[in-house]
Amino acid sequence: MFKRILIANRGEIALRIIRACHELGVEAVCVYSTADKEAPYLRQADRAICIGPGPAKESYLNISRIIAAAEIADVDAIHPGYGFLSERPDFSQACRDCKIEFIGPSPEAMGKLGDKVECKRTARAAGVPVFPGSDGAVEEEEEAIRIASEIGFPVIIKASAGGGGRGMRVCHNEATLRSSIKQAQQEASAAFGNGAVFIEKFLEHARHVEVQCLGDKHGNAIHLWERDCSMQRRHQKIIEEAPAPNIDRTKLQVICEGAARLIKSVNYHGAATCEFLMDGKQNFYMLEVNTRVQVEHPVTEMITGVDIVKMSIMIAAGMPIPYKQSDISVRGHAMECRINAEDPDKNFRPSAGQIKTFEAPGGPGVRMDTHVVPGYTVPANYDSMIAKLIVHADDREQCISRMTRALGELHIEPIKTLTPLHQRLMENAGFREGGIDIHYLERLLKSLT
Ligand code: MV4
C-alpha cells in the first residue's frame, strides 16, 4: 500500500478521499487554493499545501503546481477526485513522467474512452449497444445526409471530444442538418481543439441509467450494478438512486455485464462509469464512459457495501479487486439528494456566503457527505454543491420516506439551497411512481412558473 497520497481536489470529495486514506493507514496530503484556506477539512489532512489563488486555472487545474506540491510532500500517488483534472490524459501522463502513481486509468485508456468516436467503436467491439449512426467521424455534408436518411430523423450531432452535454446539436430535418454540420465542426475545433463530430439517432424521451465498474491491474473487471440519474437540470444531476426503478432486472444484468466487458477490453484500472440512455421499450444505448469516481458513487456504496474510493486506491497500489462478480449483491434501495447552494426560486442562482446554521440529519440509514460546518463560507469560485444527503432503506418507498424525514432534519441558514425543491420532489407523484425521464425536472419547473 502507498505511504502517502496527494489529493488534487477540494470540498466534500477531498474529505471523502482523506477518510478512505486513513482507513487504509495512508497519509493524506491536501492541496488548497487561498479561497479554501480556512476550510476545516484541511485540518483532517496530514498536511495541506497552498497551490495558488482562488481561480481554478491557477490552482486546482494547474498541473505543474500540483506536481510540485506532490514532489515537496514526497507522495507515492495522486487522487484526482471528480471534475478539475480527473479526466485529463495529460495529467495522468504528467504523474507517470514524475513516477507518481495516478489513481485512475492510464493516459491511453483515458484517451481511448474520452474520445467519443473511439469509445463507441470500442463499445461496439465489446458487444455493448450504442445508437445507430455514423461509424466514425463525419467529414462531409453529403455523408451526414446519407447517414440520416438511413437511420431517420431526428439525429444528433456530437463532438467526439465533447461530453456532459457540450457540443451537441439536434437536427429534425435535412435543411438543419446541412446547415449544422460545418458549424458543429468549427465549434468543436474551437472548444476542444478537435473538430471531429459524429451523428447518431436522437432519442426524445429517455432515462439516464449508468453502470458503476471497477477494473484492476490483474485483468479483472466487475460491475457494481446501475444508478438512475434521470432527475437533472441542464446536465446537472440533482437526485440519483440505485437500483433504477421499474426496469427488468434481466435486461439490466445484460447491460451491466456489457459495461464490465467494455472496461476490461481497454485494460482499465480504477473506477469507471458507463452511461446509457434507455428508451420506452427498455432498449439501452451507451453514451460515454466517465473515467473517474463520480459525485453519486455513495448510492452504489450503500446498496453493495463496496467502498469505491478505497477500491480506487487499492487498485492503483496494484492490489487485485477482492470481490468476484458473484460476491456483489444488491441490498435495499439508496438515494442521493445533492444539496447545492442555489436558490431554486431564483432560477438556481448561486447563493454564496457564510453559513451560520448547519444542522445535518442523522439516524438510521442516513449518510451526509459534506465538508461544511457552521460558520463555513461558501466560496464563489467553485461548484455550488456543498453536501450530499444519501439515505438507504429496504425498498424505494421506505427510502423516499427516510429521505423526506432526513430533509426535514436538515437546516442550513441563511444561504439558499435545493432542500425545499427536494422536499417537493419527494412528494411528487411522477417521481414516486419512478417513471421519470431526463426532461422531467425541466418540464416540472416550467409548469410551476
Ligand atoms: C443523447 C440524447 C438523445 N439521443 N444522445 C447529453 C449528455 C451527453 N452525455 C449525451 N447527452 C444526450 N445524448 C442521443 N442519441 C440526449 C442527451 C441528453 C441527456 C442525456 C443524459 C442526461 C441528461 C440529458 C439531457 C439532455 C440531453
GROMACS .gro file of C-alpha atoms and ligand atoms in nm:
model
  476
    1MET     CA    1   0.000   0.000   0.000
    2PHE     CA    2   0.107   0.362  -0.053
    3LYS     CA    3   0.261   0.555   0.237
    4ARG     CA    4   0.126   0.895   0.129
    5ILE     CA    5  -0.129   1.025  -0.123
    6LEU     CA    6  -0.188   1.376  -0.254
    7ILE     CA    7  -0.550   1.475  -0.313
    8ALA     CA    8  -0.580   1.703  -0.616
    9ASN     CA    9  -0.928   1.827  -0.531
   10ARG     CA   10  -1.132   2.017  -0.273
   11GLY     CA   11  -1.454   2.011  -0.074
   12GLU     CA   12  -1.658   1.704   0.011
   13ILE     CA   13  -1.469   1.470  -0.225
   14ALA     CA   14  -1.134   1.575  -0.077
   15LEU     CA   15  -1.270   1.486   0.267
   16ARG     CA   16  -1.414   1.158   0.131
   17ILE     CA   17  -1.067   1.064  -0.002
   18ILE     CA   18  -0.896   1.168   0.326
   19ARG     CA   19  -1.130   0.927   0.508
   20ALA     CA   20  -1.052   0.640   0.268
   21CYS     CA   21  -0.676   0.707   0.308
   22HIS     CA   22  -0.697   0.699   0.685
   23GLU     CA   23  -0.892   0.373   0.687
   24LEU     CA   24  -0.615   0.226   0.470
   25GLY     CA   25  -0.340   0.360   0.700
   26VAL     CA   26  -0.224   0.605   0.432
   27GLU     CA   27  -0.127   0.968   0.496
   28ALA     CA   28  -0.336   1.225   0.309
   29VAL     CA   29  -0.187   1.547   0.172
   30CYS     CA   30  -0.433   1.813   0.056
   31VAL     CA   31  -0.364   2.096  -0.181
   32TYR     CA   32  -0.576   2.409  -0.149
   33SER     CA   33  -0.631   2.750  -0.306
   34THR     CA   34  -0.637   3.068  -0.098
   35ALA     CA   35  -1.020   3.065  -0.139
   36ASP     CA   36  -1.023   2.740   0.063
   37LYS     CA   37  -0.752   2.825   0.315
   38GLU     CA   38  -0.991   2.835   0.614
   39ALA     CA   39  -1.174   2.515   0.514
   40PRO     CA   40  -1.191   2.286   0.818
   41TYR     CA   41  -1.146   1.960   0.621
   42LEU     CA   42  -0.786   2.066   0.558
   43ARG     CA   43  -0.717   2.004   0.927
   44GLN     CA   44  -0.821   1.640   0.881
   45ALA     CA   45  -0.538   1.600   0.630
   46ASP     CA   46  -0.189   1.509   0.747
   47ARG     CA   47  -0.055   1.803   0.552
   48ALA     CA   48  -0.201   2.086   0.346
   49ILE     CA   49  -0.014   2.280   0.080
   50CYS     CA   50  -0.131   2.605  -0.079
   51ILE     CA   51  -0.106   2.589  -0.458
   52GLY     CA   52  -0.238   2.930  -0.563
   53PRO     CA   53  -0.526   3.177  -0.575
   54GLY     CA   54  -0.899   3.107  -0.598
   55PRO     CA   55  -0.947   3.079  -0.976
   56ALA     CA   56  -0.923   2.706  -1.055
   57LYS     CA   57  -0.694   2.766  -1.355
   58GLU     CA   58  -0.431   2.897  -1.115
   59SER     CA   59  -0.472   2.621  -0.854
   60TYR     CA   60  -0.681   2.302  -0.887
   61LEU     CA   61  -0.639   2.299  -1.267
   62ASN     CA   62  -0.270   2.386  -1.263
   63ILE     CA   63  -0.081   2.062  -1.334
   64SER     CA   64   0.270   2.194  -1.265
   65ARG     CA   65   0.172   2.341  -0.926
   66ILE     CA   66   0.006   2.018  -0.819
   67ILE     CA   67   0.303   1.808  -0.931
   68ALA     CA   68   0.536   2.049  -0.745
   69ALA     CA   69   0.330   2.002  -0.427
   70ALA     CA   70   0.344   1.624  -0.477
   71GLU     CA   71   0.725   1.640  -0.508
   72ILE     CA   72   0.757   1.860  -0.198
   73ALA     CA   73   0.535   1.628   0.008
   74ASP     CA   74   0.707   1.320  -0.138
   75VAL     CA   75   0.382   1.135  -0.210
   76ASP     CA   76   0.353   0.797  -0.381
   77ALA     CA   77   0.027   0.869  -0.561
   78ILE     CA   78  -0.226   1.137  -0.657
   79HIS     CA   79  -0.603   1.100  -0.632
   80PRO     CA   80  -0.780   1.342  -0.869
   81GLY     CA   81  -1.138   1.303  -0.733
   82TYR     CA   82  -1.401   1.425  -0.985
   83GLY     CA   83  -1.405   1.736  -1.204
   84PHE     CA   84  -1.088   1.950  -1.228
   85LEU     CA   85  -0.802   1.733  -1.368
   86SER     CA   86  -0.968   1.396  -1.314
   87GLU     CA   87  -1.035   1.318  -1.682
   88ARG     CA   88  -0.728   1.479  -1.834
   89PRO     CA   89  -0.494   1.226  -2.001
   90ASP     CA   90  -0.215   1.487  -1.985
   91PHE     CA   91  -0.242   1.490  -1.605
   92SER     CA   92  -0.231   1.109  -1.586
   93GLN     CA   93   0.075   1.130  -1.817
   94ALA     CA   94   0.241   1.404  -1.605
   95CYS     CA   95   0.208   1.179  -1.300
   96ARG     CA   96   0.364   0.890  -1.491
   97ASP     CA   97   0.650   1.112  -1.612
   98CYS     CA   98   0.723   1.208  -1.248
   99LYS     CA   99   0.694   0.848  -1.126
  100ILE     CA  100   0.390   0.926  -0.916
  101GLU     CA  101   0.104   0.676  -0.937
  102PHE     CA  102  -0.212   0.832  -1.084
  103ILE     CA  103  -0.515   0.689  -0.903
  104GLY     CA  104  -0.724   0.615  -1.209
  105PRO     CA  105  -0.672   0.487  -1.563
  106SER     CA  106  -0.361   0.513  -1.781
  107PRO     CA  107  -0.348   0.808  -2.022
  108GLU     CA  108  -0.402   0.553  -2.302
  109ALA     CA  109  -0.722   0.404  -2.157
  110MET     CA  110  -0.848   0.751  -2.062
  111GLY     CA  111  -0.778   0.890  -2.409
  112LYS     CA  112  -0.945   0.595  -2.578
  113LEU     CA  113  -1.267   0.621  -2.373
  114GLY     CA  114  -1.265   1.004  -2.362
  115ASP     CA  115  -1.280   1.025  -2.742
  116LYS     CA  116  -1.649   0.952  -2.814
  117VAL     CA  117  -1.594   0.815  -3.165
  118GLU     CA  118  -1.322   0.582  -3.037
  119CYS     CA  119  -1.530   0.492  -2.730
  120LYS     CA  120  -1.831   0.398  -2.944
  121ARG     CA  121  -1.613   0.180  -3.167
  122THR     CA  122  -1.466   0.007  -2.861
  123ALA     CA  123  -1.811  -0.043  -2.709
  124ARG     CA  124  -1.947  -0.196  -3.030
  125ALA     CA  125  -1.648  -0.433  -3.044
  126ALA     CA  126  -1.719  -0.538  -2.684
  127GLY     CA  127  -2.082  -0.614  -2.772
  128VAL     CA  128  -2.224  -0.311  -2.588
  129PRO     CA  129  -2.521  -0.148  -2.765
  130VAL     CA  130  -2.476   0.206  -2.898
  131PHE     CA  131  -2.707   0.432  -3.101
  132PRO     CA  132  -2.718   0.367  -3.476
  133GLY     CA  133  -2.530   0.638  -3.668
  134SER     CA  134  -2.200   0.717  -3.837
  135ASP     CA  135  -1.928   0.455  -3.797
  136GLY     CA  136  -1.667   0.718  -3.717
  137ALA     CA  137  -1.625   1.091  -3.760
  138VAL     CA  138  -1.839   1.261  -4.025
  139GLU     CA  139  -1.646   1.487  -4.262
  140GLU     CA  140  -1.887   1.596  -4.536
  141GLU     CA  141  -2.242   1.732  -4.557
  142GLU     CA  142  -2.340   1.462  -4.810
  143GLU     CA  143  -2.215   1.185  -4.583
  144ALA     CA  144  -2.425   1.327  -4.299
  145ILE     CA  145  -2.736   1.337  -4.519
  146ARG     CA  146  -2.681   0.978  -4.634
  147ILE     CA  147  -2.650   0.851  -4.276
  148ALA     CA  148  -2.956   1.048  -4.162
  149SER     CA  149  -3.164   0.902  -4.445
  150GLU     CA  150  -3.057   0.555  -4.332
  151ILE     CA  151  -3.135   0.599  -3.961
  152GLY     CA  152  -3.413   0.857  -3.999
  153PHE     CA  153  -3.465   1.194  -3.829
  154PRO     CA  154  -3.426   1.328  -3.567
  155VAL     CA  155  -3.050   1.291  -3.545
  156ILE     CA  156  -2.797   1.445  -3.309
  157ILE     CA  157  -2.455   1.581  -3.400
  158LYS     CA  158  -2.200   1.537  -3.122
  159ALA     CA  159  -1.840   1.645  -3.083
  160SER     CA  160  -1.608   1.347  -3.044
  161ALA     CA  161  -1.411   1.538  -2.780
  162GLY     CA  162  -1.723   1.677  -2.611
  163GLY     CA  163  -1.912   1.524  -2.322
  164GLY     CA  164  -2.155   1.603  -2.047
  165GLY     CA  165  -2.382   1.774  -2.297
  166ARG     CA  166  -2.123   2.007  -2.452
  167GLY     CA  167  -2.104   2.037  -2.830
  168MET     CA  168  -2.436   1.874  -2.924
  169ARG     CA  169  -2.696   1.974  -3.187
  170VAL     CA  170  -3.030   1.810  -3.259
  171CYS     CA  171  -3.147   1.813  -3.622
  172HIS     CA  172  -3.507   1.735  -3.721
  173ASN     CA  173  -3.470   1.764  -4.097
  174GLU     CA  174  -3.226   1.772  -4.388
  175ALA     CA  175  -3.206   2.152  -4.402
  176THR     CA  176  -3.096   2.194  -4.040
  177LEU     CA  177  -2.853   1.903  -4.072
  178ARG     CA  178  -2.696   2.062  -4.380
  179SER     CA  179  -2.652   2.397  -4.210
  180SER     CA  180  -2.533   2.247  -3.881
  181ILE     CA  181  -2.257   2.007  -3.974
  182LYS     CA  182  -1.985   2.258  -4.064
  183GLN     CA  183  -2.083   2.483  -3.773
  184ALA     CA  184  -2.058   2.190  -3.533
  185GLN     CA  185  -1.712   2.101  -3.666
  186GLN     CA  186  -1.592   2.461  -3.626
  187GLU     CA  187  -1.738   2.488  -3.275
  188ALA     CA  188  -1.583   2.158  -3.169
  189SER     CA  189  -1.249   2.267  -3.309
  190ALA     CA  190  -1.263   2.597  -3.116
  191ALA     CA  191  -1.394   2.444  -2.792
  192PHE     CA  192  -1.195   2.119  -2.775
  193GLY     CA  193  -0.909   2.160  -3.023
  194ASN     CA  194  -1.058   1.865  -3.213
  195GLY     CA  195  -1.312   1.926  -3.489
  196ALA     CA  196  -1.428   1.564  -3.520
  197VAL     CA  197  -1.806   1.521  -3.499
  198PHE     CA  198  -2.032   1.219  -3.539
  199ILE     CA  199  -2.402   1.160  -3.596
  200GLU     CA  200  -2.644   0.925  -3.429
  201LYS     CA  201  -3.016   0.871  -3.389
  202PHE     CA  202  -3.164   1.118  -3.139
  203LEU     CA  203  -3.381   0.971  -2.864
  204GLU     CA  204  -3.651   1.214  -2.747
  205HIS     CA  205  -3.772   1.059  -2.421
  206ALA     CA  206  -3.505   0.875  -2.232
  207ARG     CA  207  -3.393   0.768  -1.891
  208HIS     CA  208  -3.032   0.805  -1.786
  209VAL     CA  209  -2.902   0.481  -1.639
  210GLU     CA  210  -2.533   0.439  -1.565
  211VAL     CA  211  -2.326   0.139  -1.460
  212GLN     CA  212  -2.052   0.156  -1.196
  213CYS     CA  213  -1.749  -0.053  -1.287
  214LEU     CA  214  -1.410  -0.136  -1.136
  215GLY     CA  215  -1.108  -0.273  -1.320
  216ASP     CA  216  -0.777  -0.381  -1.167
  217LYS     CA  217  -0.420  -0.438  -1.288
  218HIS     CA  218  -0.463  -0.816  -1.289
  219GLY     CA  219  -0.714  -0.828  -1.573
  220ASN     CA  220  -1.023  -0.834  -1.350
  221ALA     CA  221  -1.326  -0.614  -1.419
  222ILE     CA  222  -1.656  -0.616  -1.235
  223HIS     CA  223  -1.970  -0.401  -1.224
  224LEU     CA  224  -2.148  -0.273  -0.913
  225TRP     CA  225  -2.485  -0.251  -1.084
  226GLU     CA  226  -2.661   0.063  -1.202
  227ARG     CA  227  -2.779   0.404  -1.088
  228ASP     CA  228  -3.068   0.607  -1.228
  229CYS     CA  229  -2.969   0.972  -1.275
  230SER     CA  230  -3.263   1.098  -1.480
  231MET     CA  231  -3.355   1.379  -1.237
  232GLN     CA  232  -3.137   1.653  -1.379
  233ARG     CA  233  -3.144   2.012  -1.497
  234ARG     CA  234  -2.911   2.147  -1.765
  235HIS     CA  235  -2.691   1.836  -1.738
  236GLN     CA  236  -2.658   1.882  -1.362
  237LYS     CA  237  -2.790   1.578  -1.179
  238ILE     CA  238  -2.978   1.659  -0.864
  239ILE     CA  239  -3.111   1.321  -0.746
  240GLU     CA  240  -2.953   0.981  -0.810
  241GLU     CA  241  -3.075   0.643  -0.695
  242ALA     CA  242  -2.999   0.273  -0.712
  243PRO     CA  243  -3.134   0.031  -0.821
  244ALA     CA  244  -3.301   0.201  -1.120
  245PRO     CA  245  -3.678   0.168  -1.060
  246ASN     CA  246  -3.918  -0.025  -1.286
  247ILE     CA  247  -3.666  -0.186  -1.520
  248ASP     CA  248  -3.646  -0.556  -1.599
  249ARG     CA  249  -3.357  -0.697  -1.392
  250THR     CA  250  -3.258  -0.950  -1.658
  251LYS     CA  251  -3.217  -0.666  -1.908
  252LEU     CA  252  -3.012  -0.466  -1.657
  253GLN     CA  253  -2.787  -0.761  -1.591
  254VAL     CA  254  -2.704  -0.788  -1.963
  255ILE     CA  255  -2.621  -0.415  -1.976
  256CYS     CA  256  -2.411  -0.424  -1.658
  257GLU     CA  257  -2.214  -0.725  -1.780
  258GLY     CA  258  -2.156  -0.545  -2.111
  259ALA     CA  259  -2.020  -0.242  -1.927
  260ALA     CA  260  -1.775  -0.458  -1.731
  261ARG     CA  261  -1.666  -0.626  -2.056
  262LEU     CA  262  -1.602  -0.286  -2.215
  263ILE     CA  263  -1.373  -0.162  -1.939
  264LYS     CA  264  -1.193  -0.497  -1.936
  265SER     CA  265  -1.135  -0.468  -2.311
  266VAL     CA  266  -0.931  -0.148  -2.264
  267ASN     CA  267  -0.739  -0.289  -1.966
  268TYR     CA  268  -0.894  -0.024  -1.743
  269HIS     CA  269  -0.758   0.048  -1.394
  270GLY     CA  270  -0.980   0.209  -1.132
  271ALA     CA  271  -1.341   0.324  -1.112
  272ALA     CA  272  -1.536   0.392  -1.432
  273THR     CA  273  -1.898   0.466  -1.511
  274CYS     CA  274  -2.065   0.367  -1.839
  275GLU     CA  275  -2.357   0.599  -1.919
  276PHE     CA  276  -2.661   0.469  -2.106
  277LEU     CA  277  -2.989   0.608  -2.228
  278MET     CA  278  -3.291   0.380  -2.207
  279ASP     CA  279  -3.592   0.422  -2.436
  280GLY     CA  280  -3.958   0.349  -2.360
  281LYS     CA  281  -3.916  -0.016  -2.462
  282GLN     CA  282  -3.623  -0.067  -2.224
  283ASN     CA  283  -3.365  -0.068  -2.502
  284PHE     CA  284  -3.024   0.060  -2.389
  285TYR     CA  285  -2.769   0.266  -2.581
  286MET     CA  286  -2.431   0.358  -2.439
  287LEU     CA  287  -2.341   0.727  -2.449
  288GLU     CA  288  -2.000   0.770  -2.290
  289VAL     CA  289  -1.767   0.646  -2.019
  290ASN     CA  290  -1.669   0.862  -1.721
  291THR     CA  291  -1.314   0.769  -1.626
  292ARG     CA  292  -1.325   0.875  -1.259
  293VAL     CA  293  -1.504   0.837  -0.929
  294GLN     CA  294  -1.840   1.014  -0.962
  295VAL     CA  295  -2.029   1.250  -0.733
  296GLU     CA  296  -2.305   0.991  -0.692
  297HIS     CA  297  -2.078   0.694  -0.606
  298PRO     CA  298  -2.224   0.674  -0.249
  299VAL     CA  299  -2.560   0.535  -0.366
  300THR     CA  300  -2.377   0.235  -0.510
  301GLU     CA  301  -2.168   0.205  -0.193
  302MET     CA  302  -2.488   0.191   0.012
  303ILE     CA  303  -2.656  -0.087  -0.189
  304THR     CA  304  -2.345  -0.301  -0.245
  305GLY     CA  305  -2.136  -0.231   0.068
  306VAL     CA  306  -1.830  -0.178  -0.154
  307ASP     CA  307  -1.612   0.125  -0.068
  308ILE     CA  308  -1.546   0.260  -0.418
  309VAL     CA  309  -1.290   0.524  -0.314
  310LYS     CA  310  -1.091   0.270  -0.112
  311MET     CA  311  -1.109   0.032  -0.410
  312SER     CA  312  -0.972   0.303  -0.642
  313ILE     CA  313  -0.669   0.344  -0.413
  314MET     CA  314  -0.613  -0.029  -0.364
  315ILE     CA  315  -0.630  -0.088  -0.740
  316ALA     CA  316  -0.373   0.188  -0.808
  317ALA     CA  317  -0.146   0.025  -0.546
  318GLY     CA  318  -0.157  -0.293  -0.755
  319MET     CA  319  -0.391  -0.494  -0.536
  320PRO     CA  320  -0.649  -0.720  -0.702
  321ILE     CA  321  -1.019  -0.638  -0.655
  322PRO     CA  322  -1.112  -0.851  -0.352
  323TYR     CA  323  -1.453  -0.943  -0.497
  324LYS     CA  324  -1.570  -1.174  -0.769
  325GLN     CA  325  -1.875  -1.061  -0.966
  326SER     CA  326  -2.085  -1.319  -0.783
  327ASP     CA  327  -1.986  -1.160  -0.447
  328ILE     CA  328  -2.164  -0.837  -0.546
  329SER     CA  329  -2.523  -0.839  -0.431
  330VAL     CA  330  -2.773  -0.558  -0.402
  331ARG     CA  331  -2.934  -0.478  -0.068
  332GLY     CA  332  -3.230  -0.240  -0.046
  333HIS     CA  333  -3.253   0.099  -0.213
  334ALA     CA  334  -3.040   0.414  -0.189
  335MET     CA  335  -3.097   0.773  -0.296
  336GLU     CA  336  -2.884   1.086  -0.300
  337CYS     CA  337  -3.007   1.446  -0.296
  338ARG     CA  338  -2.745   1.697  -0.399
  339ILE     CA  339  -2.753   1.995  -0.165
  340ASN     CA  340  -2.641   2.285  -0.384
  341ALA     CA  341  -2.603   2.640  -0.260
  342GLU     CA  342  -2.852   2.767  -0.519
  343ASP     CA  343  -3.190   2.934  -0.499
  344PRO     CA  344  -3.446   2.714  -0.678
  345ASP     CA  345  -3.694   3.006  -0.671
  346LYS     CA  346  -3.449   3.236  -0.849
  347ASN     CA  347  -3.359   3.021  -1.148
  348PHE     CA  348  -3.099   2.828  -0.946
  349ARG     CA  349  -2.886   3.137  -0.888
  350PRO     CA  350  -2.575   3.051  -0.682
  351SER     CA  351  -2.611   3.156  -0.320
  352ALA     CA  352  -2.260   3.203  -0.182
  353GLY     CA  353  -2.174   3.344   0.159
  354GLN     CA  354  -2.139   3.242   0.520
  355ILE     CA  355  -2.342   2.952   0.660
  356LYS     CA  356  -2.445   3.032   1.018
  357THR     CA  357  -2.676   2.741   1.092
  358PHE     CA  358  -2.575   2.398   0.966
  359GLU     CA  359  -2.763   2.110   1.125
  360ALA     CA  360  -2.708   1.776   0.950
  361PRO     CA  361  -2.959   1.491   0.968
  362GLY     CA  362  -2.872   1.158   1.125
  363GLY     CA  363  -3.029   0.839   1.247
  364PRO     CA  364  -3.070   0.502   1.078
  365GLY     CA  365  -2.974   0.473   0.711
  366VAL     CA  366  -2.865   0.835   0.676
  367ARG     CA  367  -2.529   0.948   0.541
  368MET     CA  368  -2.423   1.307   0.486
  369ASP     CA  369  -2.111   1.361   0.274
  370THR     CA  370  -2.004   1.720   0.329
  371HIS     CA  371  -1.709   1.939   0.421
  372VAL     CA  372  -1.936   2.211   0.559
  373VAL     CA  373  -1.956   2.310   0.927
  374PRO     CA  374  -2.139   2.601   1.097
  375GLY     CA  375  -1.954   2.925   1.017
  376TYR     CA  376  -1.825   2.792   0.680
  377THR     CA  377  -1.820   3.042   0.396
  378VAL     CA  378  -1.912   2.902   0.053
  379PRO     CA  379  -1.651   3.036  -0.190
  380ALA     CA  380  -1.791   3.181  -0.514
  381ASN     CA  381  -1.510   3.031  -0.725
  382TYR     CA  382  -1.630   2.671  -0.743
  383ASP     CA  383  -1.921   2.435  -0.793
  384SER     CA  384  -2.222   2.511  -0.576
  385MET     CA  385  -2.260   2.159  -0.432
  386ILE     CA  386  -2.198   2.182  -0.057
  387ALA     CA  387  -2.333   1.847   0.064
  388LYS     CA  388  -2.480   1.516  -0.048
  389LEU     CA  389  -2.756   1.364   0.157
  390ILE     CA  390  -2.765   0.990   0.099
  391VAL     CA  391  -3.018   0.752   0.252
  392HIS     CA  392  -3.055   0.376   0.241
  393ALA     CA  393  -3.363   0.165   0.323
  394ASP     CA  394  -3.515  -0.174   0.246
  395ASP     CA  395  -3.711  -0.057  -0.059
  396ARG     CA  396  -3.775   0.255  -0.268
  397GLU     CA  397  -4.087   0.361  -0.083
  398GLN     CA  398  -3.915   0.347   0.255
  399CYS     CA  399  -3.615   0.519   0.102
  400ILE     CA  400  -3.835   0.813  -0.003
  401SER     CA  401  -3.992   0.827   0.346
  402ARG     CA  402  -3.648   0.826   0.501
  403MET     CA  403  -3.525   1.099   0.265
  404THR     CA  404  -3.831   1.310   0.350
  405ARG     CA  405  -3.757   1.267   0.720
  406ALA     CA  406  -3.385   1.347   0.673
  407LEU     CA  407  -3.456   1.657   0.460
  408GLY     CA  408  -3.678   1.778   0.744
  409GLU     CA  409  -3.385   1.750   0.984
  410LEU     CA  410  -3.153   1.945   0.754
  411HIS     CA  411  -3.124   2.313   0.846
  412ILE     CA  412  -2.892   2.543   0.654
  413GLU     CA  413  -2.918   2.920   0.707
  414PRO     CA  414  -2.912   3.190   0.580
  415ILE     CA  415  -2.798   3.081   0.232
  416LYS     CA  416  -3.047   2.924  -0.010
  417THR     CA  417  -3.017   2.557  -0.103
  418LEU     CA  418  -3.203   2.296  -0.311
  419THR     CA  419  -3.354   2.146   0.008
  420PRO     CA  420  -3.712   2.280  -0.046
  421LEU     CA  421  -3.707   2.156  -0.408
  422HIS     CA  422  -3.602   1.809  -0.292
  423GLN     CA  423  -3.885   1.811  -0.038
  424ARG     CA  424  -4.135   1.884  -0.316
  425LEU     CA  425  -3.986   1.617  -0.541
  426MET     CA  426  -4.017   1.354  -0.267
  427GLU     CA  427  -4.392   1.428  -0.269
  428ASN     CA  428  -4.420   1.442  -0.648
  429ALA     CA  429  -4.645   1.168  -0.789
  430GLY     CA  430  -4.443   1.117  -1.108
  431PHE     CA  431  -4.122   1.079  -0.913
  432ARG     CA  432  -4.281   0.846  -0.659
  433GLU     CA  433  -4.401   0.623  -0.944
  434GLY     CA  434  -4.040   0.603  -1.063
  435GLY     CA  435  -4.112   0.668  -1.427
  436ILE     CA  436  -3.936   0.998  -1.483
  437ASP     CA  437  -3.718   1.085  -1.783
  438ILE     CA  438  -3.426   1.324  -1.840
  439HIS     CA  439  -3.659   1.615  -1.923
  440TYR     CA  440  -3.897   1.560  -1.631
  441LEU     CA  441  -3.750   1.821  -1.395
  442GLU     CA  442  -3.728   2.093  -1.659
  443ARG     CA  443  -4.092   2.028  -1.761
  444LEU     CA  444  -4.199   2.033  -1.397
  445LEU     CA  445  -4.016   2.360  -1.322
  446LYS     CA  446  -4.176   2.521  -1.629
  447SER     CA  447  -4.523   2.412  -1.518
  448LEU     CA  448  -4.465   2.573  -1.176
  449THR     CA  449  -4.387   2.923  -1.312
  450MV4     C1  450  -2.825   1.190  -2.644
  450MV4     C2  451  -2.960   1.220  -2.620
  450MV4     C3  452  -3.055   1.165  -2.703
  450MV4     N1  453  -3.016   1.087  -2.806
  450MV4     N2  454  -2.793   1.110  -2.748
  450MV4     C4  455  -2.639   1.466  -2.302
  450MV4     C5  456  -2.514   1.448  -2.225
  450MV4     C6  457  -2.430   1.355  -2.302
  450MV4     N3  458  -2.376   1.257  -2.216
  450MV4     C7  459  -2.519   1.294  -2.404
  450MV4     N4  460  -2.647   1.357  -2.391
  450MV4     C8  461  -2.755   1.316  -2.463
  450MV4     N5  462  -2.728   1.235  -2.567
  450MV4     C9  463  -2.888   1.061  -2.827
  450MV4     N6  464  -2.852   0.984  -2.930
  450MV4    C10  465  -2.991   1.302  -2.511
  450MV4    C11  466  -2.888   1.351  -2.432
  450MV4    C12  467  -2.929   1.431  -2.320
  450MV4    C13  468  -2.912   1.386  -2.188
  450MV4    C14  469  -2.852   1.265  -2.158
  450MV4    C15  470  -2.834   1.222  -2.028
  450MV4    C16  471  -2.879   1.302  -1.924
  450MV4    C17  472  -2.938   1.422  -1.950
  450MV4    C18  473  -2.956   1.466  -2.081
  450MV4    C19  474  -3.018   1.588  -2.108
  450MV4    C20  475  -3.035   1.631  -2.236
  450MV4    C21  476  -2.989   1.553  -2.342
   0.00000   0.00000   0.00000
